Amino acid sequence: MVGDGTTRVGRLAALLALVLALTACSPFGRGAPSPTAAPTAWATPGAEQAGSPATPIPSTPSVKGGRIVEGGLTEPRTLNPLFVADPLSEALSSLVFSGLVAVDPVSAEPRPDLAESWDVSEDGLTYTFHLREGVVWHDGQPFSARDVVFTYEAMMNDRVRSPRYSRLVERVRQVRALDSATVEFHLVHADASFLTTLATLGIVPQHALAGVLPEELVTSPFGLSTAVGTGPFSLQQWIRGDRILFRRHAGYHGGPLATEEYVYQVLGSPEDLLAALREGMIDWAELDPAMVAEAEQIDGVVIERLPSFDMTYVALQLDPAKSTLFSDPRVRQALMLALDREAAVAEFWQGHADVADGTLPPASWAYRTSETVYRADLDAARRLLDEAGWVPGPDGVRVKDGVPLRFTLTTNGDNPRRRQVAEWLIRSWQALGIAVEPQFETWSTVRQRVVREGDFDAVLLGYRWPVDPDQSMLWSSDSFFDGLNIGHYASAEVDALLQQALEATDRAERAELYAQMQEHVMQDLPVLPLAFPHVLVARSERLQGSEITVILVRNRADIAQWVPVVGE
């Protein structure tokens, strides 16, 4: 499954772009699910999932002339599901393209979308999806199992260069059509996260793309100037730097929509976005924490504060071939104890974040805080460094065996908040006698240096955890090259717990396993978790409908239930 080192690094570069992009340059485009709810029984191994779904796709009466306008400061790169590599692109792509499975925006459970039901084999290795009848593409062509196979085979073809490639080839052995309405997936190993991670990917039409060479799909206008999907909206117009216009799909399999048009309006600055809210030009938008106070003063606008899946953290280089500065856990613990993260949340996020007392995000159904909690304690931090043999030198910088405790902290300085947090980290560690040099780069340079070259001592990053609580991507020793375990953290206990949790099907059992995993990680501290920033949404009172949750913001789930006031 794994090719040569050059191919692996290239695949990882694309993957890092997909999962780390959310906080690289902009606070917009975040997302996640909501806390625990009673689970449904869609994926019980060995059981047939047939008949009417327990959680049907919501639908609402059609309202002629309704329009929803979303405002944002950034623009998606593409809507093509084969290549979406940033949160905003992924969210807007889901307006046009449906997956086999959708994620319920409240419970975070999988529910039918293009597949009306599915079966899971006793060993958890085979998923058989039964496709919904009568689904048509936006151009009127019928949807079939051939489209599903074409989509996944394209993503799993290294010539296509899809950012989904690495995750899929490591977890999916084969995808095949049993007939025009049935698709079978054979997995490499049992994977309880499969339905809400890999089965949700948008399906593209074989009839529109089969004639394009794999190498040329990435430069195809599909997903830019043209797009054909099965989702609730079709792409009508994309004026770069201005707006994207979507129109409802009359043949949508989820039933009639409550709005005729959906518009994504690009605004030039935070001031422009706030003015658009004030003047009623947009119906909703995600906000940066610095914008909330002013937005709260706008009549007719409601501010939603939602727990998220976003984690801001510092990754440490643990690969002994590159550095041994952080090999002693007492050094890592001292770095953490030097940080007043409550003060950082107040200063840099204006209070709109949670201190990360663990790695399980507050929006996850598996969320719980770790029993191992760190609070600022400089005296304890100094004692740990002393015990580890790092003592103050003549210049005040700690040394051990003649080696100074000196390293570089890398981050993307084109993000103002990221730069401020990095400067705070450096000041905090200097108080312990640690010399830290900042290295502020563009996001593309950080990605290149971290992924392709592994050239970092410590790096300040943001990561969006998936809806499923599996954290193999960051902690598994299998994720050195085909994941995001960029510091090369290795723990046999953590590996075993992660695997057990993927093989389990009961939510309570999985949650307990992830809590144990989290405890190991918080004691080992391969990274320094700082904060879980909130998702902040400004919504006009004119926009009615389903509850706004982090999943809804993440993937525009249940957009069919949003009801705008007609005629304004």
PDB file of C-alpha atoms in Angstrom, residues 197-465:
ATOM      1  CA  THR A 197     -15.285   9.815   7.572  1.00  0.00           C
ATOM      2  CA  LEU A 198     -14.706   7.958   4.315  1.00  0.00           C
ATOM      3  CA  ALA A 199     -18.306   7.071   3.384  1.00  0.00           C
ATOM      4  CA  THR A 200     -19.300  10.750   3.469  1.00  0.00           C
ATOM      5  CA  LEU A 201     -17.029  11.867   0.623  1.00  0.00           C
ATOM      6  CA  GLY A 202     -18.809  13.583  -2.267  1.00  0.00           C
ATOM      7  CA  ILE A 203     -19.542  11.431  -5.327  1.00  0.00           C
ATOM      8  CA  VAL A 204     -18.695  12.770  -8.801  1.00  0.00           C
ATOM      9  CA  PRO A 205     -20.303  11.732 -12.125  1.00  0.00           C
ATOM     10  CA  GLN A 206     -18.490   9.155 -14.212  1.00  0.00           C
ATOM     11  CA  HIS A 207     -20.198  10.346 -17.399  1.00  0.00           C
ATOM     12  CA  ALA A 208     -18.746  13.849 -16.965  1.00  0.00           C
ATOM     13  CA  LEU A 209     -15.183  12.931 -15.992  1.00  0.00           C
ATOM     14  CA  ALA A 210     -14.382   9.478 -17.386  1.00  0.00           C
ATOM     15  CA  GLY A 211     -12.900  11.037 -20.533  1.00  0.00           C
ATOM     16  CA  VAL A 212     -10.396  13.134 -18.575  1.00  0.00           C
ATOM     17  CA  LEU A 213      -6.944  11.667 -18.022  1.00  0.00           C
ATOM     18  CA  PRO A 214      -6.177  11.061 -14.319  1.00  0.00           C
ATOM     19  CA  GLU A 215      -3.283  13.531 -14.408  1.00  0.00           C
ATOM     20  CA  GLU A 216      -5.520  16.221 -15.905  1.00  0.00           C
ATOM     21  CA  LEU A 217      -8.400  15.988 -13.432  1.00  0.00           C
ATOM     22  CA  VAL A 218      -6.675  18.436 -11.072  1.00  0.00           C
ATOM     23  CA  THR A 219      -6.608  21.141 -13.788  1.00  0.00           C
ATOM     24  CA  SER A 220     -10.077  20.374 -15.133  1.00  0.00           C
ATOM     25  CA  PRO A 221     -12.637  23.221 -14.931  1.00  0.00           C
ATOM     26  CA  PHE A 222     -14.950  20.768 -13.169  1.00  0.00           C
ATOM     27  CA  GLY A 223     -15.538  22.166  -9.700  1.00  0.00           C
ATOM     28  CA  LEU A 224     -14.552  25.686 -10.786  1.00  0.00           C
ATOM     29  CA  SER A 225     -16.552  26.991 -13.721  1.00  0.00           C
ATOM     30  CA  THR A 226     -18.772  23.939 -13.981  1.00  0.00           C
ATOM     31  CA  ALA A 227     -19.990  21.210 -11.646  1.00  0.00           C
ATOM     32  CA  VAL A 228     -22.526  18.392 -11.839  1.00  0.00           C
ATOM     33  CA  GLY A 229     -23.573  16.799  -8.587  1.00  0.00           C
ATOM     34  CA  THR A 230     -26.540  15.199  -6.841  1.00  0.00           C
ATOM     35  CA  GLY A 231     -26.638  17.638  -3.916  1.00  0.00           C
ATOM     36  CA  PRO A 232     -29.380  20.075  -2.948  1.00  0.00           C
ATOM     37  CA  PHE A 233     -27.932  22.915  -5.062  1.00  0.00           C
ATOM     38  CA  SER A 234     -26.356  23.215  -8.486  1.00  0.00           C
ATOM     39  CA  LEU A 235     -23.545  25.624  -9.288  1.00  0.00           C
ATOM     40  CA  GLN A 236     -24.852  28.491 -11.428  1.00  0.00           C
ATOM     41  CA  GLN A 237     -22.138  31.126 -11.386  1.00  0.00           C
ATOM     42  CA  TRP A 238     -18.765  31.745  -9.771  1.00  0.00           C
ATOM     43  CA  ILE A 239     -17.421  35.270 -10.037  1.00  0.00           C
ATOM     44  CA  ARG A 240     -13.941  35.080  -8.581  1.00  0.00           C
ATOM     45  CA  GLY A 241     -13.356  37.439  -5.691  1.00  0.00           C
ATOM     46  CA  ASP A 242     -17.034  38.344  -5.543  1.00  0.00           C
ATOM     47  CA  ARG A 243     -19.646  35.610  -5.117  1.00  0.00           C
ATOM     48  CA  ILE A 244     -20.760  32.063  -5.882  1.00  0.00           C
ATOM     49  CA  LEU A 245     -24.390  31.486  -6.844  1.00  0.00           C
ATOM     50  CA  PHE A 246     -26.089  28.133  -6.262  1.00  0.00           C
ATOM     51  CA  ARG A 247     -29.639  27.262  -7.352  1.00  0.00           C
ATOM     52  CA  ARG A 248     -31.776  24.548  -5.832  1.00  0.00           C
ATOM     53  CA  HIS A 249     -31.858  21.166  -7.559  1.00  0.00           C
ATOM     54  CA  ALA A 250     -35.487  20.450  -8.415  1.00  0.00           C
ATOM     55  CA  GLY A 251     -34.817  16.710  -8.495  1.00  0.00           C
ATOM     56  CA  TYR A 252     -32.977  16.560  -5.176  1.00  0.00           C
ATOM     57  CA  HIS A 253     -33.453  13.156  -3.532  1.00  0.00           C
ATOM     58  CA  GLY A 254     -33.847  14.752  -0.112  1.00  0.00           C
ATOM     59  CA  GLY A 255     -37.075  16.473  -1.114  1.00  0.00           C
ATOM     60  CA  PRO A 256     -37.898  20.089  -1.976  1.00  0.00           C
ATOM     61  CA  LEU A 257     -35.765  22.831  -0.457  1.00  0.00           C
ATOM     62  CA  ALA A 258     -37.042  25.825   1.459  1.00  0.00           C
ATOM     63  CA  THR A 259     -34.868  28.220  -0.498  1.00  0.00           C
ATOM     64  CA  GLU A 260     -34.398  28.752  -4.202  1.00  0.00           C
ATOM     65  CA  GLU A 261     -30.894  30.210  -4.139  1.00  0.00           C
ATOM     66  CA  TYR A 262     -27.823  30.042  -1.927  1.00  0.00           C
ATOM     67  CA  VAL A 263     -25.140  32.692  -2.329  1.00  0.00           C
ATOM     68  CA  TYR A 264     -21.636  32.743  -0.907  1.00  0.00           C
ATOM     69  CA  GLN A 265     -20.581  36.404  -0.828  1.00  0.00           C
ATOM     70  CA  VAL A 266     -16.879  37.237  -0.552  1.00  0.00           C
ATOM     71  CA  LEU A 267     -16.198  40.315   1.609  1.00  0.00           C
ATOM     72  CA  GLY A 268     -12.942  42.240   1.489  1.00  0.00           C
ATOM     73  CA  SER A 269     -12.381  42.831   5.201  1.00  0.00           C
ATOM     74  CA  PRO A 270     -13.865  42.181   8.658  1.00  0.00           C
ATOM     75  CA  GLU A 271     -15.283  45.703   8.527  1.00  0.00           C
ATOM     76  CA  ASP A 272     -17.030  44.915   5.247  1.00  0.00           C
ATOM     77  CA  LEU A 273     -18.469  41.718   6.682  1.00  0.00           C
ATOM     78  CA  LEU A 274     -19.830  43.482   9.754  1.00  0.00           C
ATOM     79  CA  ALA A 275     -21.296  46.215   7.538  1.00  0.00           C
ATOM     80  CA  ALA A 276     -22.982  43.564   5.378  1.00  0.00           C
ATOM     81  CA  LEU A 277     -24.543  42.035   8.505  1.00  0.00           C
ATOM     82  CA  ARG A 278     -25.654  45.457   9.693  1.00  0.00           C
ATOM     83  CA  GLU A 279     -27.227  46.350   6.356  1.00  0.00           C
ATOM     84  CA  GLY A 280     -28.944  42.984   5.915  1.00  0.00           C
ATOM     85  CA  MET A 281     -26.900  42.068   2.837  1.00  0.00           C
ATOM     86  CA  ILE A 282     -25.921  38.674   4.276  1.00  0.00           C
ATOM     87  CA  ASP A 283     -27.856  36.219   6.433  1.00  0.00           C
ATOM     88  CA  TRP A 284     -25.030  34.530   8.274  1.00  0.00           C
ATOM     89  CA  ALA A 285     -21.262  34.277   8.605  1.00  0.00           C
ATOM     90  CA  GLU A 286     -18.545  32.828  10.776  1.00  0.00           C
ATOM     91  CA  LEU A 287     -16.752  35.403  12.882  1.00  0.00           C
ATOM     92  CA  ASP A 288     -13.260  35.909  14.177  1.00  0.00           C
ATOM     93  CA  PRO A 289     -13.228  36.407  17.971  1.00  0.00           C
ATOM     94  CA  ALA A 290     -12.156  40.026  17.482  1.00  0.00           C
ATOM     95  CA  MET A 291     -15.410  40.716  15.585  1.00  0.00           C
ATOM     96  CA  VAL A 292     -17.854  39.379  18.152  1.00  0.00           C
ATOM     97  CA  ALA A 293     -18.174  42.437  20.396  1.00  0.00           C
ATOM     98  CA  GLU A 294     -19.189  44.669  17.485  1.00  0.00           C
ATOM     99  CA  ALA A 295     -21.467  42.039  15.941  1.00  0.00           C
ATOM    100  CA  GLU A 296     -23.339  41.745  19.239  1.00  0.00           C
ATOM    101  CA  GLN A 297     -24.428  45.369  18.841  1.00  0.00           C
ATOM    102  CA  ILE A 298     -26.178  44.769  15.507  1.00  0.00           C
ATOM    103  CA  ASP A 299     -29.971  44.669  15.792  1.00  0.00           C
ATOM    104  CA  GLY A 300     -31.566  41.539  14.406  1.00  0.00           C
ATOM    105  CA  VAL A 301     -28.347  39.489  14.560  1.00  0.00           C
ATOM    106  CA  VAL A 302     -27.862  36.538  16.913  1.00  0.00           C
ATOM    107  CA  ILE A 303     -24.387  35.308  17.897  1.00  0.00           C
ATOM    108  CA  GLU A 304     -23.990  31.544  18.273  1.00  0.00           C
ATOM    109  CA  ARG A 305     -21.019  30.275  20.321  1.00  0.00           C
ATOM    110  CA  LEU A 306     -20.338  26.641  19.548  1.00  0.00           C
ATOM    111  CA  PRO A 307     -17.805  24.117  20.842  1.00  0.00           C
ATOM    112  CA  SER A 308     -15.527  22.976  18.058  1.00  0.00           C
ATOM    113  CA  PHE A 309     -13.139  20.326  16.824  1.00  0.00           C
ATOM    114  CA  ASP A 310     -10.325  22.827  16.280  1.00  0.00           C
ATOM    115  CA  MET A 311      -7.191  22.437  18.383  1.00  0.00           C
ATOM    116  CA  THR A 312      -4.281  24.872  18.554  1.00  0.00           C
ATOM    117  CA  TYR A 313      -1.108  23.143  19.691  1.00  0.00           C
ATOM    118  CA  VAL A 314       2.682  22.994  19.559  1.00  0.00           C
ATOM    119  CA  ALA A 315       4.190  19.881  17.973  1.00  0.00           C
ATOM    120  CA  LEU A 316       7.615  18.873  19.264  1.00  0.00           C
ATOM    121  CA  GLN A 317      10.343  17.076  17.348  1.00  0.00           C
ATOM    122  CA  LEU A 318      10.764  13.648  18.979  1.00  0.00           C
ATOM    123  CA  ASP A 319      12.636  11.954  16.154  1.00  0.00           C
ATOM    124  CA  PRO A 320      16.062  11.221  17.718  1.00  0.00           C
ATOM    125  CA  ALA A 321      17.667  11.462  14.289  1.00  0.00           C
ATOM    126  CA  LYS A 322      16.707  15.136  14.205  1.00  0.00           C
ATOM    127  CA  SER A 323      16.721  16.296  17.838  1.00  0.00           C
ATOM    128  CA  THR A 324      17.022  14.982  21.385  1.00  0.00           C
ATOM    129  CA  LEU A 325      16.109  18.219  23.173  1.00  0.00           C
ATOM    130  CA  PHE A 326      12.582  17.007  23.955  1.00  0.00           C
ATOM    131  CA  SER A 327      13.304  13.313  24.493  1.00  0.00           C
ATOM    132  CA  ASP A 328      12.924  13.617  28.277  1.00  0.00           C
ATOM    133  CA  PRO A 329       9.215  13.936  29.189  1.00  0.00           C
ATOM    134  CA  ARG A 330      10.195  16.209  32.086  1.00  0.00           C
ATOM    135  CA  VAL A 331      11.329  18.821  29.574  1.00  0.00           C
ATOM    136  CA  ARG A 332       8.007  18.608  27.721  1.00  0.00           C
ATOM    137  CA  GLN A 333       6.090  18.867  30.993  1.00  0.00           C
ATOM    138  CA  ALA A 334       8.158  21.894  32.030  1.00  0.00           C
ATOM    139  CA  LEU A 335       7.323  23.605  28.732  1.00  0.00           C
ATOM    140  CA  MET A 336       3.629  23.040  29.445  1.00  0.00           C
ATOM    141  CA  LEU A 337       3.818  24.226  33.060  1.00  0.00           C
ATOM    142  CA  ALA A 338       5.367  27.497  31.895  1.00  0.00           C
ATOM    143  CA  LEU A 339       2.176  28.415  30.035  1.00  0.00           C
ATOM    144  CA  ASP A 340      -0.724  30.407  31.488  1.00  0.00           C
ATOM    145  CA  ARG A 341      -3.201  29.164  28.919  1.00  0.00           C
ATOM    146  CA  GLU A 342      -6.202  30.748  30.647  1.00  0.00           C
ATOM    147  CA  ALA A 343      -4.582  34.151  30.168  1.00  0.00           C
ATOM    148  CA  ALA A 344      -3.776  33.273  26.564  1.00  0.00           C
ATOM    149  CA  VAL A 345      -7.400  32.375  25.839  1.00  0.00           C
ATOM    150  CA  ALA A 346      -8.519  35.701  27.297  1.00  0.00           C
ATOM    151  CA  GLU A 347      -5.913  37.726  25.400  1.00  0.00           C
ATOM    152  CA  PHE A 348      -5.712  36.060  21.996  1.00  0.00           C
ATOM    153  CA  TRP A 349      -9.188  34.597  21.589  1.00  0.00           C
ATOM    154  CA  GLN A 350     -11.039  37.216  23.654  1.00  0.00           C
ATOM    155  CA  GLY A 351     -12.332  34.373  25.808  1.00  0.00           C
ATOM    156  CA  HIS A 352     -13.869  32.524  22.854  1.00  0.00           C
ATOM    157  CA  ALA A 353     -11.944  29.283  23.333  1.00  0.00           C
ATOM    158  CA  ASP A 354     -11.554  26.475  25.854  1.00  0.00           C
ATOM    159  CA  VAL A 355      -8.236  25.636  27.485  1.00  0.00           C
ATOM    160  CA  ALA A 356      -7.189  22.273  26.058  1.00  0.00           C
ATOM    161  CA  ASP A 357      -7.195  19.986  29.078  1.00  0.00           C
ATOM    162  CA  GLY A 358      -6.872  16.986  26.804  1.00  0.00           C
ATOM    163  CA  THR A 359      -6.877  16.215  23.112  1.00  0.00           C
ATOM    164  CA  LEU A 360     -10.509  15.112  22.715  1.00  0.00           C
ATOM    165  CA  PRO A 361     -12.321  18.224  21.425  1.00  0.00           C
ATOM    166  CA  PRO A 362     -15.346  19.649  23.254  1.00  0.00           C
ATOM    167  CA  ALA A 363     -17.643  19.099  20.256  1.00  0.00           C
ATOM    168  CA  SER A 364     -16.969  15.353  20.117  1.00  0.00           C
ATOM    169  CA  TRP A 365     -19.410  12.799  21.457  1.00  0.00           C
ATOM    170  CA  ALA A 366     -16.380  11.187  23.136  1.00  0.00           C
ATOM    171  CA  TYR A 367     -15.303  14.410  24.863  1.00  0.00           C
ATOM    172  CA  ARG A 368     -14.075  14.394  28.408  1.00  0.00           C
ATOM    173  CA  THR A 369     -11.272  16.302  30.077  1.00  0.00           C
ATOM    174  CA  SER A 370      -8.095  14.485  30.976  1.00  0.00           C
ATOM    175  CA  GLU A 371      -7.331  13.552  34.564  1.00  0.00           C
ATOM    176  CA  THR A 372      -3.838  14.879  33.887  1.00  0.00           C
ATOM    177  CA  VAL A 373      -4.259  18.647  33.973  1.00  0.00           C
ATOM    178  CA  TYR A 374      -1.520  21.280  33.653  1.00  0.00           C
ATOM    179  CA  ARG A 375      -1.729  24.770  35.114  1.00  0.00           C
ATOM    180  CA  ALA A 376       0.950  27.432  35.051  1.00  0.00           C
ATOM    181  CA  ASP A 377       3.543  26.731  37.727  1.00  0.00           C
ATOM    182  CA  LEU A 378       6.990  28.192  37.032  1.00  0.00           C
ATOM    183  CA  ASP A 379       8.539  26.789  40.206  1.00  0.00           C
ATOM    184  CA  ALA A 380       7.438  23.253  39.319  1.00  0.00           C
ATOM    185  CA  ALA A 381       8.678  23.752  35.758  1.00  0.00           C
ATOM    186  CA  ARG A 382      12.121  24.859  37.005  1.00  0.00           C
ATOM    187  CA  ARG A 383      12.341  21.855  39.330  1.00  0.00           C
ATOM    188  CA  LEU A 384      11.580  19.477  36.455  1.00  0.00           C
ATOM    189  CA  LEU A 385      14.292  21.019  34.305  1.00  0.00           C
ATOM    190  CA  ASP A 386      16.753  20.825  37.200  1.00  0.00           C
ATOM    191  CA  GLU A 387      15.903  17.168  37.743  1.00  0.00           C
ATOM    192  CA  ALA A 388      16.386  16.497  34.036  1.00  0.00           C
ATOM    193  CA  GLY A 389      19.909  17.943  34.246  1.00  0.00           C
ATOM    194  CA  TRP A 390      19.202  21.250  32.520  1.00  0.00           C
ATOM    195  CA  VAL A 391      20.795  23.862  34.765  1.00  0.00           C
ATOM    196  CA  PRO A 392      21.231  27.636  34.226  1.00  0.00           C
ATOM    197  CA  GLY A 393      24.432  28.588  32.412  1.00  0.00           C
ATOM    198  CA  PRO A 394      26.491  31.795  32.730  1.00  0.00           C
ATOM    199  CA  ASP A 395      24.242  33.616  30.262  1.00  0.00           C
ATOM    200  CA  GLY A 396      21.053  32.421  31.954  1.00  0.00           C
ATOM    201  CA  VAL A 397      20.286  29.828  29.279  1.00  0.00           C
ATOM    202  CA  ARG A 398      19.978  26.313  30.645  1.00  0.00           C
ATOM    203  CA  VAL A 399      22.603  23.774  29.538  1.00  0.00           C
ATOM    204  CA  LYS A 400      23.158  20.030  29.848  1.00  0.00           C
ATOM    205  CA  ASP A 401      26.473  18.371  28.994  1.00  0.00           C
ATOM    206  CA  GLY A 402      27.533  21.590  27.315  1.00  0.00           C
ATOM    207  CA  VAL A 403      24.458  21.749  25.074  1.00  0.00           C
ATOM    208  CA  PRO A 404      22.208  24.815  25.511  1.00  0.00           C
ATOM    209  CA  LEU A 405      18.439  24.386  25.755  1.00  0.00           C
ATOM    210  CA  ARG A 406      17.867  26.362  22.602  1.00  0.00           C
ATOM    211  CA  PHE A 407      15.421  25.700  19.756  1.00  0.00           C
ATOM    212  CA  THR A 408      13.415  27.338  16.981  1.00  0.00           C
ATOM    213  CA  LEU A 409       9.641  27.775  17.071  1.00  0.00           C
ATOM    214  CA  THR A 410       8.166  27.784  13.560  1.00  0.00           C
ATOM    215  CA  THR A 411       4.738  29.026  12.549  1.00  0.00           C
ATOM    216  CA  ASN A 412       2.997  30.917   9.788  1.00  0.00           C
ATOM    217  CA  GLY A 413       3.499  34.569  10.640  1.00  0.00           C
ATOM    218  CA  ASP A 414       1.026  35.680   7.992  1.00  0.00           C
ATOM    219  CA  ASN A 415      -1.675  34.745  10.523  1.00  0.00           C
ATOM    220  CA  PRO A 416      -1.707  37.598  13.081  1.00  0.00           C
ATOM    221  CA  ARG A 417      -3.102  35.498  15.921  1.00  0.00           C
ATOM    222  CA  ARG A 418      -0.620  32.716  15.232  1.00  0.00           C
ATOM    223  CA  ARG A 419       2.220  35.244  15.435  1.00  0.00           C
ATOM    224  CA  GLN A 420       0.922  36.676  18.718  1.00  0.00           C
ATOM    225  CA  VAL A 421       0.578  33.232  20.287  1.00  0.00           C
ATOM    226  CA  ALA A 422       4.111  32.317  19.165  1.00  0.00           C
ATOM    227  CA  GLU A 423       5.533  35.458  20.750  1.00  0.00           C
ATOM    228  CA  TRP A 424       3.712  34.647  24.004  1.00  0.00           C
ATOM    229  CA  LEU A 425       5.104  31.106  23.971  1.00  0.00           C
ATOM    230  CA  ILE A 426       8.640  32.424  23.527  1.00  0.00           C
ATOM    231  CA  ARG A 427       8.270  34.889  26.420  1.00  0.00           C
ATOM    232  CA  SER A 428       6.859  32.165  28.661  1.00  0.00           C
ATOM    233  CA  TRP A 429       9.714  29.766  27.963  1.00  0.00           C
ATOM    234  CA  GLN A 430      12.379  32.426  28.280  1.00  0.00           C
ATOM    235  CA  ALA A 431      11.250  32.838  31.896  1.00  0.00           C
ATOM    236  CA  LEU A 432      12.576  29.296  32.476  1.00  0.00           C
ATOM    237  CA  GLY A 433      15.971  30.010  30.950  1.00  0.00           C
ATOM    238  CA  ILE A 434      15.088  28.486  27.569  1.00  0.00           C
ATOM    239  CA  ALA A 435      16.292  30.279  24.443  1.00  0.00           C
ATOM    240  CA  VAL A 436      13.710  30.183  21.649  1.00  0.00           C
ATOM    241  CA  GLU A 437      14.092  31.767  18.236  1.00  0.00           C
ATOM    242  CA  PRO A 438      10.957  32.567  16.228  1.00  0.00           C
ATOM    243  CA  GLN A 439      10.748  31.473  12.609  1.00  0.00           C
ATOM    244  CA  PHE A 440       7.805  33.206  10.927  1.00  0.00           C
ATOM    245  CA  GLU A 441       7.053  31.923   7.444  1.00  0.00           C
ATOM    246  CA  THR A 442       4.170  31.796   4.992  1.00  0.00           C
ATOM    247  CA  TRP A 443       1.822  28.861   5.395  1.00  0.00           C
ATOM    248  CA  SER A 444       3.095  27.233   2.202  1.00  0.00           C
ATOM    249  CA  THR A 445       6.659  27.411   3.518  1.00  0.00           C
ATOM    250  CA  VAL A 446       5.651  25.962   6.884  1.00  0.00           C
ATOM    251  CA  ARG A 447       3.895  23.099   5.119  1.00  0.00           C
ATOM    252  CA  GLN A 448       6.924  22.425   2.950  1.00  0.00           C
ATOM    253  CA  ARG A 449       9.376  22.537   5.844  1.00  0.00           C
ATOM    254  CA  VAL A 450       7.278  20.472   8.243  1.00  0.00           C
ATOM    255  CA  VAL A 451       6.066  17.822   5.814  1.00  0.00           C
ATOM    256  CA  ARG A 452       8.569  17.385   3.016  1.00  0.00           C
ATOM    257  CA  GLU A 453      11.702  18.110   4.988  1.00  0.00           C
ATOM    258  CA  GLY A 454      10.724  17.439   8.614  1.00  0.00           C
ATOM    259  CA  ASP A 455      12.843  20.475   9.386  1.00  0.00           C
ATOM    260  CA  PHE A 456      11.541  21.836  12.679  1.00  0.00           C
ATOM    261  CA  ASP A 457      12.257  21.813  16.392  1.00  0.00           C
ATOM    262  CA  ALA A 458       8.827  22.968  17.498  1.00  0.00           C
ATOM    263  CA  VAL A 459       5.939  24.157  15.330  1.00  0.00           C
ATOM    264  CA  LEU A 460       2.749  25.997  16.269  1.00  0.00           C
ATOM    265  CA  LEU A 461      -0.219  24.600  14.337  1.00  0.00           C
ATOM    266  CA  GLY A 462      -3.970  24.310  14.233  1.00  0.00           C
ATOM    267  CA  TYR A 463      -5.778  21.048  13.510  1.00  0.00           C
ATOM    268  CA  ARG A 464      -9.405  20.192  12.883  1.00  0.00           C
ATOM    269  CA  TRP A 465     -10.247  16.811  14.362  1.00  0.00           C
TER     270      TRP A 465
END
